Short mmCIF file of C-alpha atoms and ligand atoms in Angstrom, two decimals:
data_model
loop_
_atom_site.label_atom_id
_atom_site.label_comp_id
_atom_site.label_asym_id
_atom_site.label_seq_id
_atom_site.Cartn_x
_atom_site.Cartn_y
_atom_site.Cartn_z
CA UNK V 13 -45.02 -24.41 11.16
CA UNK V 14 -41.26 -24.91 9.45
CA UNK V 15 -39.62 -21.85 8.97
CA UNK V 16 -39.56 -21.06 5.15
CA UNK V 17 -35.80 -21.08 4.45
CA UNK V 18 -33.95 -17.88 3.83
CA UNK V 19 -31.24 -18.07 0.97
CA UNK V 20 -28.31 -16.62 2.52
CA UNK V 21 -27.67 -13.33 1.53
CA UNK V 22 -25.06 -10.28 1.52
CA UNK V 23 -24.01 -9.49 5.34
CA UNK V 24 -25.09 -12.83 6.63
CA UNK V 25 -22.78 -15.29 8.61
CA UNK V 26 -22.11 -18.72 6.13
CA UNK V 27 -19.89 -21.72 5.97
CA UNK V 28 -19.42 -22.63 2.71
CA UNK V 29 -18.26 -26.29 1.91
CA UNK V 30 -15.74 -26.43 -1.36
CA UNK V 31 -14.40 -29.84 -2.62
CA UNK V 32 -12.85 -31.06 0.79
CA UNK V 33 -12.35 -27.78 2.62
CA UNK V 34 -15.17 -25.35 4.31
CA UNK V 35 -14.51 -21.39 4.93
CA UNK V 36 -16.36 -19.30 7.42
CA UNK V 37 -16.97 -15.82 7.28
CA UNK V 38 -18.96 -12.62 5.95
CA UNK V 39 -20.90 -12.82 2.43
CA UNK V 40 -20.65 -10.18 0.56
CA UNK V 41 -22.17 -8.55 -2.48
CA UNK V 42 -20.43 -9.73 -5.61
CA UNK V 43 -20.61 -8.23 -8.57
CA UNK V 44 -19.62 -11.29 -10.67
CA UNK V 45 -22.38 -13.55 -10.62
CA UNK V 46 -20.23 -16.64 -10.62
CA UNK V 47 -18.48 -15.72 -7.99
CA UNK V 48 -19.22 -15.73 -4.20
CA UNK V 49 -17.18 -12.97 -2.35
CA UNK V 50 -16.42 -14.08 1.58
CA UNK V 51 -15.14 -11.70 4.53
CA UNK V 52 -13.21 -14.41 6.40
CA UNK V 53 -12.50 -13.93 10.70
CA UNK V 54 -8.96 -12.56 9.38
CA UNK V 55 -9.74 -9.30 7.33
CA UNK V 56 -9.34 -10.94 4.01
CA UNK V 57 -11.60 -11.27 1.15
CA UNK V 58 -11.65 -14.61 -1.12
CA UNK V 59 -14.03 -15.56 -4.32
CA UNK V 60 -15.29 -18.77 -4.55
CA UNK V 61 -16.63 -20.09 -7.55
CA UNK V 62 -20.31 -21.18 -7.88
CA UNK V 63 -19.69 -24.07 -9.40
CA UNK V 64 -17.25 -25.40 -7.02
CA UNK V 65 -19.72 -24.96 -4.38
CA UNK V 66 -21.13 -28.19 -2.49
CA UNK V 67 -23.01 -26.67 0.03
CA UNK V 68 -23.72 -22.88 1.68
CA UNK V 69 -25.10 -23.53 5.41
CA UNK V 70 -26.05 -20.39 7.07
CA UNK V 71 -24.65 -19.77 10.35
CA UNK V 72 -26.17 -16.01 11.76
CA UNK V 73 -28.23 -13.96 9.82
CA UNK V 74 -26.99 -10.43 8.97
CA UNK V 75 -27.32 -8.00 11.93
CA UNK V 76 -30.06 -5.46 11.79
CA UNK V 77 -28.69 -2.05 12.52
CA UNK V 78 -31.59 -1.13 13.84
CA UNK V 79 -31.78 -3.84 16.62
CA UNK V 80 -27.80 -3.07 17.88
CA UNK V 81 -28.52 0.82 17.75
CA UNK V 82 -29.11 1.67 21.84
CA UNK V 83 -30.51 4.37 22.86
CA UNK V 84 -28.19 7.55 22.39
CA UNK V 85 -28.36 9.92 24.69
CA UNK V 86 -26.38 11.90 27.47
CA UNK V 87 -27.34 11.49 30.97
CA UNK V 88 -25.17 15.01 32.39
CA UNK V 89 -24.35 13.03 35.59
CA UNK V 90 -21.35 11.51 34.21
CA UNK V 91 -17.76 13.36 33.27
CA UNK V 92 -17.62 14.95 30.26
CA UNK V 93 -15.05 13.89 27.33
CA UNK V 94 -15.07 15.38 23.98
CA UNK V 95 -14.58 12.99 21.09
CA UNK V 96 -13.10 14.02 18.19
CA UNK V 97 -13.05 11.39 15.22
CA UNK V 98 -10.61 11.99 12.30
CA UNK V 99 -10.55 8.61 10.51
CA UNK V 100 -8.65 5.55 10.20
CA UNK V 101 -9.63 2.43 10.98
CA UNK V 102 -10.56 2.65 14.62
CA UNK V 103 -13.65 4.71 12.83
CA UNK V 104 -14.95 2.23 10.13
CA UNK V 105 -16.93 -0.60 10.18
CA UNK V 106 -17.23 -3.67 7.34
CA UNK V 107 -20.11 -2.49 5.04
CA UNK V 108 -21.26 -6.02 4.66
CA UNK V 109 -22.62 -5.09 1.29
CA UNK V 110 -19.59 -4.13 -0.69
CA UNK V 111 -17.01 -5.90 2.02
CA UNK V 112 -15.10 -2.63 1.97
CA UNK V 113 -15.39 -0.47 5.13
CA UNK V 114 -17.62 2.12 5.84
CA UNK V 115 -16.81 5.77 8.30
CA UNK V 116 -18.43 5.77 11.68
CA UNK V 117 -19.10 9.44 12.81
CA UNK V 118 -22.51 9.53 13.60
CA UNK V 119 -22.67 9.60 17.50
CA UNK V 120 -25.35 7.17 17.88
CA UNK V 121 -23.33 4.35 15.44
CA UNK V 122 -20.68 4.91 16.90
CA UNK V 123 -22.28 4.36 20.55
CA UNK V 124 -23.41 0.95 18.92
CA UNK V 125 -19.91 -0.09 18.15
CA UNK V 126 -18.46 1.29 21.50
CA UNK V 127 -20.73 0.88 23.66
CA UNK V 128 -18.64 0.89 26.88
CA UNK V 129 -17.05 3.89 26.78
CA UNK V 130 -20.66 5.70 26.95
CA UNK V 131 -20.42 4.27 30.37
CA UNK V 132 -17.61 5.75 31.62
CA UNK V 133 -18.38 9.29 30.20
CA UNK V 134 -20.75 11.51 28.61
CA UNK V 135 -19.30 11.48 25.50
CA UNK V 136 -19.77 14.65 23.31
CA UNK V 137 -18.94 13.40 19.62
CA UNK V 138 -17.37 15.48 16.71
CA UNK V 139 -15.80 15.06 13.59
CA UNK V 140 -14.25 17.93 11.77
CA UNK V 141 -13.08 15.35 8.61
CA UNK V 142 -12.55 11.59 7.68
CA UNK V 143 -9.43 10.94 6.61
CA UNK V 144 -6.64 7.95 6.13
CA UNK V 145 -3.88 9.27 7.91
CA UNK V 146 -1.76 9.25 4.96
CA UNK V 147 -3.63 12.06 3.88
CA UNK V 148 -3.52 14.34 6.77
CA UNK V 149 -1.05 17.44 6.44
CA UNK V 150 -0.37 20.21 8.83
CA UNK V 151 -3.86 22.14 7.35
CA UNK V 152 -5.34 18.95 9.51
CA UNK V 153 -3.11 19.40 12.62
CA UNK V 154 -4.49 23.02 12.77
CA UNK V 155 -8.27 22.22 12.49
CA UNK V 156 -7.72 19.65 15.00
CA UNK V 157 -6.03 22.12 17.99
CA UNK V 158 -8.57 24.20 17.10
CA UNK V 159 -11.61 22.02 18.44
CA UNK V 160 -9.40 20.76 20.87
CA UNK V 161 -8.63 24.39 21.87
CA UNK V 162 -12.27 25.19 22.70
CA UNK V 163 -12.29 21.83 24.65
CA UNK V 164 -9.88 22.85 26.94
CA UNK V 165 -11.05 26.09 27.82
CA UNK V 166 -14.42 24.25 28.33
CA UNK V 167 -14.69 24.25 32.05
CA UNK V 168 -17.35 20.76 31.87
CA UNK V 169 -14.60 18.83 29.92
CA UNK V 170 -12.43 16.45 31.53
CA UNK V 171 -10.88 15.48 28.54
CA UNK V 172 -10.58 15.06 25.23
CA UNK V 173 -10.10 11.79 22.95
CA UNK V 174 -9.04 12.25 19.43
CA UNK V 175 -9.15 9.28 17.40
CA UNK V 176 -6.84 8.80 14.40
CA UNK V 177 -4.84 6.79 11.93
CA UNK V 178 -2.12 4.75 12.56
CA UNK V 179 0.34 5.58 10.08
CA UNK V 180 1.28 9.52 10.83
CA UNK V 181 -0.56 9.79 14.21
CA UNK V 182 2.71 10.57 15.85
CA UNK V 183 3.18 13.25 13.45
CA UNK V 184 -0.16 14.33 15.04
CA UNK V 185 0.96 13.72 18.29
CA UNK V 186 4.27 15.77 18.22
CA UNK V 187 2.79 18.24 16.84
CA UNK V 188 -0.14 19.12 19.03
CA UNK V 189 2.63 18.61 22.01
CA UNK V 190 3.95 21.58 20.58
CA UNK V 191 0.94 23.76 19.16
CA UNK V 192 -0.13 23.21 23.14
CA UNK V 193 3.01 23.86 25.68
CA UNK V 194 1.45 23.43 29.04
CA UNK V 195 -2.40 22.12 29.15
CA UNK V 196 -4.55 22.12 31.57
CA UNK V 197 -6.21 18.43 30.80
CA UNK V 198 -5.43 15.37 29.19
CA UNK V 199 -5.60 15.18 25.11
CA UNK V 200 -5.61 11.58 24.48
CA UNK V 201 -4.72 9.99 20.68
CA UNK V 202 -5.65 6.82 19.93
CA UNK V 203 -6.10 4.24 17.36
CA UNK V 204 -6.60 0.78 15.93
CA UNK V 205 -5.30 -2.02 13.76
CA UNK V 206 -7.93 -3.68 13.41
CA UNK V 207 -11.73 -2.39 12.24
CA UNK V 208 -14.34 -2.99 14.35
CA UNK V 209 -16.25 -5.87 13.03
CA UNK V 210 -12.85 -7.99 13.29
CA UNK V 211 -12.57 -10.72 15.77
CA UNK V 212 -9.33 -9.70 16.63
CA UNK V 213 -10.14 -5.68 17.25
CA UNK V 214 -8.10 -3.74 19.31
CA UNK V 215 -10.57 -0.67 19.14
CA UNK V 216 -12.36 -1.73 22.61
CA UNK V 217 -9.32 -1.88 24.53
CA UNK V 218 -8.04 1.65 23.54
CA UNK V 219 -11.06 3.49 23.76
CA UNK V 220 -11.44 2.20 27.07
CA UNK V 221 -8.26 2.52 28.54
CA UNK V 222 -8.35 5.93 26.65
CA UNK V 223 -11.46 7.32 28.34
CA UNK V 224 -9.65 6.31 31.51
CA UNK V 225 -6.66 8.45 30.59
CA UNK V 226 -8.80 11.61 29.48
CA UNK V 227 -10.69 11.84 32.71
CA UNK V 228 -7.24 11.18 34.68
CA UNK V 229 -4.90 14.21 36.13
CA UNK V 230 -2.35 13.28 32.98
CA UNK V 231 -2.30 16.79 31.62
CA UNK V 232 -0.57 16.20 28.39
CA UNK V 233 -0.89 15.23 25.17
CA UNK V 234 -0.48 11.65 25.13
CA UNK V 235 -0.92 8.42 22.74
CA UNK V 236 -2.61 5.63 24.16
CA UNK V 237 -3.04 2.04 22.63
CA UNK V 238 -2.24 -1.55 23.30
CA UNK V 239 1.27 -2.02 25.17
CA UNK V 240 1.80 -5.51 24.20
CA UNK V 241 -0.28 -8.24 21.71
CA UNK V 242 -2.65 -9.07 24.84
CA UNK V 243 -6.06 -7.26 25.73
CA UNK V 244 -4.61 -6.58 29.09
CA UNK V 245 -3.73 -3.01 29.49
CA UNK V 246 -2.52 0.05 27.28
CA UNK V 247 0.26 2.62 27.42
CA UNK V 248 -0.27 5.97 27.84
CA UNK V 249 2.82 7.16 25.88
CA UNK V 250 4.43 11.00 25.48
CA UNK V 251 3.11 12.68 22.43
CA UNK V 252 6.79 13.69 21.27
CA UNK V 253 8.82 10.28 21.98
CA UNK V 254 6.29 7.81 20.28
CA UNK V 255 6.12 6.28 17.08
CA UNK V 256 4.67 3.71 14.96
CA UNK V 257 7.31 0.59 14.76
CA UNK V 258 5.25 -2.50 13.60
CA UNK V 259 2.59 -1.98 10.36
CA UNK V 260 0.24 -4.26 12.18
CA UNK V 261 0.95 -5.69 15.38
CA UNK V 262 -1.64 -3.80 18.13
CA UNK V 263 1.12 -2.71 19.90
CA UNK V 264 2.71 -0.81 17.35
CA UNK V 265 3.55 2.48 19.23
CA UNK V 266 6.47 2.47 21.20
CA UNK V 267 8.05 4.97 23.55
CA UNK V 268 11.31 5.50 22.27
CA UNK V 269 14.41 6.74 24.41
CA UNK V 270 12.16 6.98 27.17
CA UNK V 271 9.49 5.31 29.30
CA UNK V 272 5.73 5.21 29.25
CA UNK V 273 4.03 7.94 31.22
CA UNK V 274 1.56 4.94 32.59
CA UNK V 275 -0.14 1.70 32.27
CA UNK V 276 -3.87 2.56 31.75
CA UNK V 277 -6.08 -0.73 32.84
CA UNK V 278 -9.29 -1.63 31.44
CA UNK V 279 -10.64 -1.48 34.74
CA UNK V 280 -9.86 2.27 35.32
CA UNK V 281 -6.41 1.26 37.48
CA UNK V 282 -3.58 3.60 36.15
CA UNK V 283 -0.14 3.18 37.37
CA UNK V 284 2.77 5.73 36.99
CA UNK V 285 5.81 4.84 35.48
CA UNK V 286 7.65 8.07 34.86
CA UNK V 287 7.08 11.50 35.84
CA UNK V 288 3.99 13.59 33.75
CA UNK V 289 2.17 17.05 33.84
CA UNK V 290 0.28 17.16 36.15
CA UNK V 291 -3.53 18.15 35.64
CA UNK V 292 -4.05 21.80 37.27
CA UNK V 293 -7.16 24.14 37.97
CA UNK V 294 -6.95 27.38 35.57
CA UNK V 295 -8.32 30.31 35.50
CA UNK V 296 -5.88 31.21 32.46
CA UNK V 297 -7.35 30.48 28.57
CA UNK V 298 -4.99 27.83 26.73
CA UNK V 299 -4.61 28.99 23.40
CA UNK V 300 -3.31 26.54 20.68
CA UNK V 301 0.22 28.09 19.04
CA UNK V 302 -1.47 26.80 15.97
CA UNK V 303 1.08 27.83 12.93
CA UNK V 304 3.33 25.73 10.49
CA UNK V 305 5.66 26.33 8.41
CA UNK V 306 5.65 24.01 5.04
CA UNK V 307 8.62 25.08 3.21
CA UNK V 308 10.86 22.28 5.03
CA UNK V 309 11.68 18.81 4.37
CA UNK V 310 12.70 14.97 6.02
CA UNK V 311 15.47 12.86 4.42
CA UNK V 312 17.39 9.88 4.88
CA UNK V 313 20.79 9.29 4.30
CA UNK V 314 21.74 6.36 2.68
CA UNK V 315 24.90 4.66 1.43
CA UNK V 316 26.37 5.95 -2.33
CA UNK V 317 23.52 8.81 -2.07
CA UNK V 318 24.91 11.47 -4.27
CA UNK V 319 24.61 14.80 -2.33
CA UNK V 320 23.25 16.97 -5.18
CA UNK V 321 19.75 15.61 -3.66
CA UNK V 322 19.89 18.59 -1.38
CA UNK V 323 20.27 21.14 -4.35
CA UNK V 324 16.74 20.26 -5.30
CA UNK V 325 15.79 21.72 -1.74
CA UNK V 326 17.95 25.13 -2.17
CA UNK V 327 16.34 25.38 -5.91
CA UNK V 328 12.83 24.98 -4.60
CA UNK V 329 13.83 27.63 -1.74
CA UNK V 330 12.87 25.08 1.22
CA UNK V 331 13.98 26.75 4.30
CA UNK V 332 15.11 23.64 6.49
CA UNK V 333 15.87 20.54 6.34
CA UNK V 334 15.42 17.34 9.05
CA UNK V 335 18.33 14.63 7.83
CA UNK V 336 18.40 11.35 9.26
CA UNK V 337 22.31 10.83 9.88
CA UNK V 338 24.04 7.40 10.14
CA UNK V 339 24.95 5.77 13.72
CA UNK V 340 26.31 8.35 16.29
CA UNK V 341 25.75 11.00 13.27
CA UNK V 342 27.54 10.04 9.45
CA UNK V 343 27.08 10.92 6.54
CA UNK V 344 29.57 10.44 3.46
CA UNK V 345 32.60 12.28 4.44
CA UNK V 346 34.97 11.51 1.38
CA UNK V 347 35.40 9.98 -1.81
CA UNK V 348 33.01 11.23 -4.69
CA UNK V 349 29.76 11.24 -2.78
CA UNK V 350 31.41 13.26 0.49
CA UNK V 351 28.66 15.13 1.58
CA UNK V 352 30.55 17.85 3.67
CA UNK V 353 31.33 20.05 0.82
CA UNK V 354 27.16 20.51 -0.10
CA UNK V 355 26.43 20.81 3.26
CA UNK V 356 28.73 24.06 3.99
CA UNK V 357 27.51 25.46 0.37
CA UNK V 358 23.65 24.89 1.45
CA UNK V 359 24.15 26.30 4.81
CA UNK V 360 25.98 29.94 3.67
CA UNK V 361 23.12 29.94 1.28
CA UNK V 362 21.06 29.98 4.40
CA UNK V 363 19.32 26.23 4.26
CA UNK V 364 19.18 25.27 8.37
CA UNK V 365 20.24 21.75 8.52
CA UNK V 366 19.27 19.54 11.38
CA UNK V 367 20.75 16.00 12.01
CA UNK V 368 18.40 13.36 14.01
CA UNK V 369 19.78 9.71 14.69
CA UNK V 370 18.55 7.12 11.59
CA UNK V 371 18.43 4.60 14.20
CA UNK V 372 15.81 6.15 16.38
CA UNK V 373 17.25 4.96 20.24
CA UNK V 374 20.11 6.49 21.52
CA UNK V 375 20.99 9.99 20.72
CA UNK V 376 23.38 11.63 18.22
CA UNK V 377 27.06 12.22 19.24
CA UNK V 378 29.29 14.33 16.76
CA UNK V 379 32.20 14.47 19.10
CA UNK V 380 33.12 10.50 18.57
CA UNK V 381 34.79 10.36 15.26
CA UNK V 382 36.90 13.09 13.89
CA UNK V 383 34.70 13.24 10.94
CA UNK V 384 31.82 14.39 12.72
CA UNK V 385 33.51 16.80 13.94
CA UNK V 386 34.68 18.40 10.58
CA UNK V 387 30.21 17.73 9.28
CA UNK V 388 29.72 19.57 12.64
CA UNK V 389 31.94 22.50 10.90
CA UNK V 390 29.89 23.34 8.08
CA UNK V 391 27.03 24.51 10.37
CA UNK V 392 24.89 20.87 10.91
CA UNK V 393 22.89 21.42 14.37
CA UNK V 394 23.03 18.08 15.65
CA UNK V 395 19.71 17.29 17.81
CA UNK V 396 20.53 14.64 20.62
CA UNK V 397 18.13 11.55 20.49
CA UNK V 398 14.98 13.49 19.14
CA UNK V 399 13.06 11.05 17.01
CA UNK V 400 12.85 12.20 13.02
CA UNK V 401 9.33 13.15 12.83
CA UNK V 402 8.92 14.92 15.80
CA UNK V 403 12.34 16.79 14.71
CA UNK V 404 10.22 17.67 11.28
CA UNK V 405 6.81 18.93 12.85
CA UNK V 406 9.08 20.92 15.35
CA UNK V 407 10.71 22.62 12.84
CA UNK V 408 7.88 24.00 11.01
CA UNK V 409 6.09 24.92 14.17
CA UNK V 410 9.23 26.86 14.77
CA UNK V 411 9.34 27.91 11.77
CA UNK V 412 5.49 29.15 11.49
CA UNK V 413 6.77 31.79 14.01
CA UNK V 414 8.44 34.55 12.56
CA UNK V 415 10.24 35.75 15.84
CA UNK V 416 11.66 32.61 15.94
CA UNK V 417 13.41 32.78 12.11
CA UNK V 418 16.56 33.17 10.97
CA UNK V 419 19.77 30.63 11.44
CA UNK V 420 20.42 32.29 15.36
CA UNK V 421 16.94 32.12 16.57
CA UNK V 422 15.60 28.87 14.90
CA UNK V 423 18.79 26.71 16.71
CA UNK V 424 17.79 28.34 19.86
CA UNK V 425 14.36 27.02 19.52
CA UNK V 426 15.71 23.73 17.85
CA UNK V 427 17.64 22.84 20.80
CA UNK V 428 15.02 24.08 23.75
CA UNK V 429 13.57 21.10 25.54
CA UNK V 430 9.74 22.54 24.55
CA UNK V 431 7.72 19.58 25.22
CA UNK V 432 9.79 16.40 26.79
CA UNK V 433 11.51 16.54 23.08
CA UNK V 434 14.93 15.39 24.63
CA UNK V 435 15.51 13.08 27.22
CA UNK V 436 18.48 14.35 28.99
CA UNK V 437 18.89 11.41 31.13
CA UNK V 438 18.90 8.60 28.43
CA UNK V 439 20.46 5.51 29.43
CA UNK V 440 20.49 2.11 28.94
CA UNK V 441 17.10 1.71 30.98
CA UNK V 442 15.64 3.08 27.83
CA UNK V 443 16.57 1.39 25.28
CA UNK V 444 14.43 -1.87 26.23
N1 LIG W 25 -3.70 3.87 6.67
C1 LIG W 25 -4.55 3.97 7.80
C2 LIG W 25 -4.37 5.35 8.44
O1 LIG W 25 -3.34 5.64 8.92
C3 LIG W 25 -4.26 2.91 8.80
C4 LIG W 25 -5.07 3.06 10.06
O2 LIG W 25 -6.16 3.55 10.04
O3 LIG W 25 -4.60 2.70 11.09
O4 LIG W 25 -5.31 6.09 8.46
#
């Protein structure tokens, strides 16, 4: 007997022939009912109109959760990794019925989407929130050492994966390098581009290679993701010289003024490229230096800015501030925007000012120009080739101590190499 045919519907696979063009993809729900609303393969959403329509042929019918759910369920001979799922893309999934995206953080979804990396590990899942990364703050970056805390002093953990956000997850990243000093185990972030459902998802890769990395003897906390636009291998990259340089590419996170700790294969092949911390046995309990000081603030110098900006920060009693200098370490040094004059008032009013390099490689020099020299005068701490943000989470970790306060102490701290910050040796090697 013929098949009785099935009017496509919401979630189902179509082509859909308009005038003399077709377009493939995802139907969605539509809310208009002259409209027909189409996930294409790239991400984006398009409306059709009905009436320009010829023909809709269906291509797959919508996939029945129930049929890709596995089975879920630990088998205790395999390594242990805790997985800790904050948000962001890498943890959504198209909800074929609205065509936005819906939050994976129930374990036995998510093993339906990831698969693979259930067969590496025992994966133990938890989420303490969902959030766009956008919308994290340092509240977030304490719940998160927290878990991660108990993790490490959990003697049947390997490792832990934390998966995130792209667009502050080296925020993240620096600052759990700090909260943590010396670890016992590898604390892997990672992250996609692309959701799930997308033909051209990076998810897979990174949560591979990334289950690779937490069950390796890389004991710190490290980023790990795509290192170039091929599904070959990832990076695993230091927490507190990464960052986020292209808003889509899958290879966005870069090591900056130094070199990747290792190439992670998909295959479970690592090799070293520089040297790392190496994984130990402990008997000692790590404790995350979970504190953070708000009151501070990141800024960007720019050409003509008048520097009565910075009187907004003394009025609202911040108590530092991160400023991304010019080249080898300008600001405005004379005419009617000269900046030096502000800077010496803020600074006797006790404001601790700390310059970082606007152009992210090579470090910050104030011995170059004789102007630097007299910005240097009114009490600036210039820090080297320390990237912005990790600059800014350092400083209110520094600043959440309060041995550690006043103008003296906090420079100290500022200019400590506390967690592969600095990179003394930075040459041209690095700059690639
Ligand atoms: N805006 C998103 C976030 O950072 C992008 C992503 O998930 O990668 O959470």
């Amino acid at each position: 007997m013929k098949k009785p045919f099935k009017k496509p519907e919401a979630g189902d696979k179509v082509e859909i022939v308009i005038d003399n063009r077709t377009e493939k993809g995802i139907l969605l729900e539509s809310h208009d009912s002259g409209i027909l609303l189409l996930k294409l393969e790239n991400g984006y959403n398009i409306g059709l109109r009905k009436e320009d329509v010829k023909e809709i042929k269906l291509i797959e019918n919508k996939k029945s959760e129930k049929k890709e759910e596995k089975e879920f369920a630990l088998n205790h001979k395999k390594p242990v990794i805790d997985f800790i799922i904050t948000g962001g893309t890498i943890s959504s999934k198209l909800d074929p019925s609205t065509g936005g995206v819906k939050d994976l953080t129930n374990p036995k979804e998510f093993f339906s989407v990831y698969p693979e990396i259930f067969e590496i590990a025992d994966v133990r899942i938890q989420s303490p929130f969902m959030k766009w990364s956008e919308n994290m703050d340092s509240n977030d970056w304490i719940k998160i050492s927290k878990i991660v805390e108990k993790s490490l002093n959990d003697e049947n953990v390997k490792g832990i994966i934390i998966s995130h956000g792209t667009d502050t997850l080296h925020y993240t990243a620096s600052a759990l390098s700090f909260m943590f000093g010396k670890l016992n185990k590898p604390v892997v972030l990672t992250y996609s581009q692309r959701s799930s459902d997308r033909g051209s998802a990076d998810s897979r890769l990174n949560l591979i290679c990334s289950a690779y990395a937490a069950l390796s003897d890389i004991a710190e906390v490290v980023l790990v993701g795509h290192a170039n636009m091929n599904d070959e291998y990832c990076y695993a990259l230091r927490g507190t010289k990464v960052r986020k340089m292209h808003s889509s590419r899958r290879d966005a996170f870069r090591p900056i003024n130094c070199k990747p700790i290792a190439k992670i294969f998909p295959d479970g092949k690592i090799e070293v490229i520089s040297d790392y911390n190496k994984k130990i046995k402990s008997n000692f309990k790590i404790k995350a230096d979970a504190v953070f000081d708000n009151k501070i603030g990141l800024i960007k110098f720019y050409p003509g800015q008048n520097p009565d900006i910075l009187d907004y920060y003394l009025k609202n009693k911040y108590k530092g501030l991160i400023i991304e200098f010019a080249g080898i370490g300008q600001v405005a040094n004379h005419g009617k925007n000269n900046w030096i004059p502000k800077l010496k008032e803020i600074i006797e009013k006790g404001m601790l000012v700390y310059a970082v390099p606007q152009t992210l490689y090579g470090r910050l020099d104030p011995y170059v120009y004789e102007s630097a020299r007299r910005i240097l005068e009114t009490g600036v701490v210039y820090l080297g080739d320390i990237l912005p943000e990790t600059a800014f989470t350092k400083l209110g970790w520094v600043l959440g101590h309060k041995e550690w306060r006043g103008s003296v102490a906090t420079k100290t701290k500022m200019l400590e190499n506390i967690s592969n910050e600095f990179n003394k040796r930075l040459g041209r090697e690095f700059l690639d």
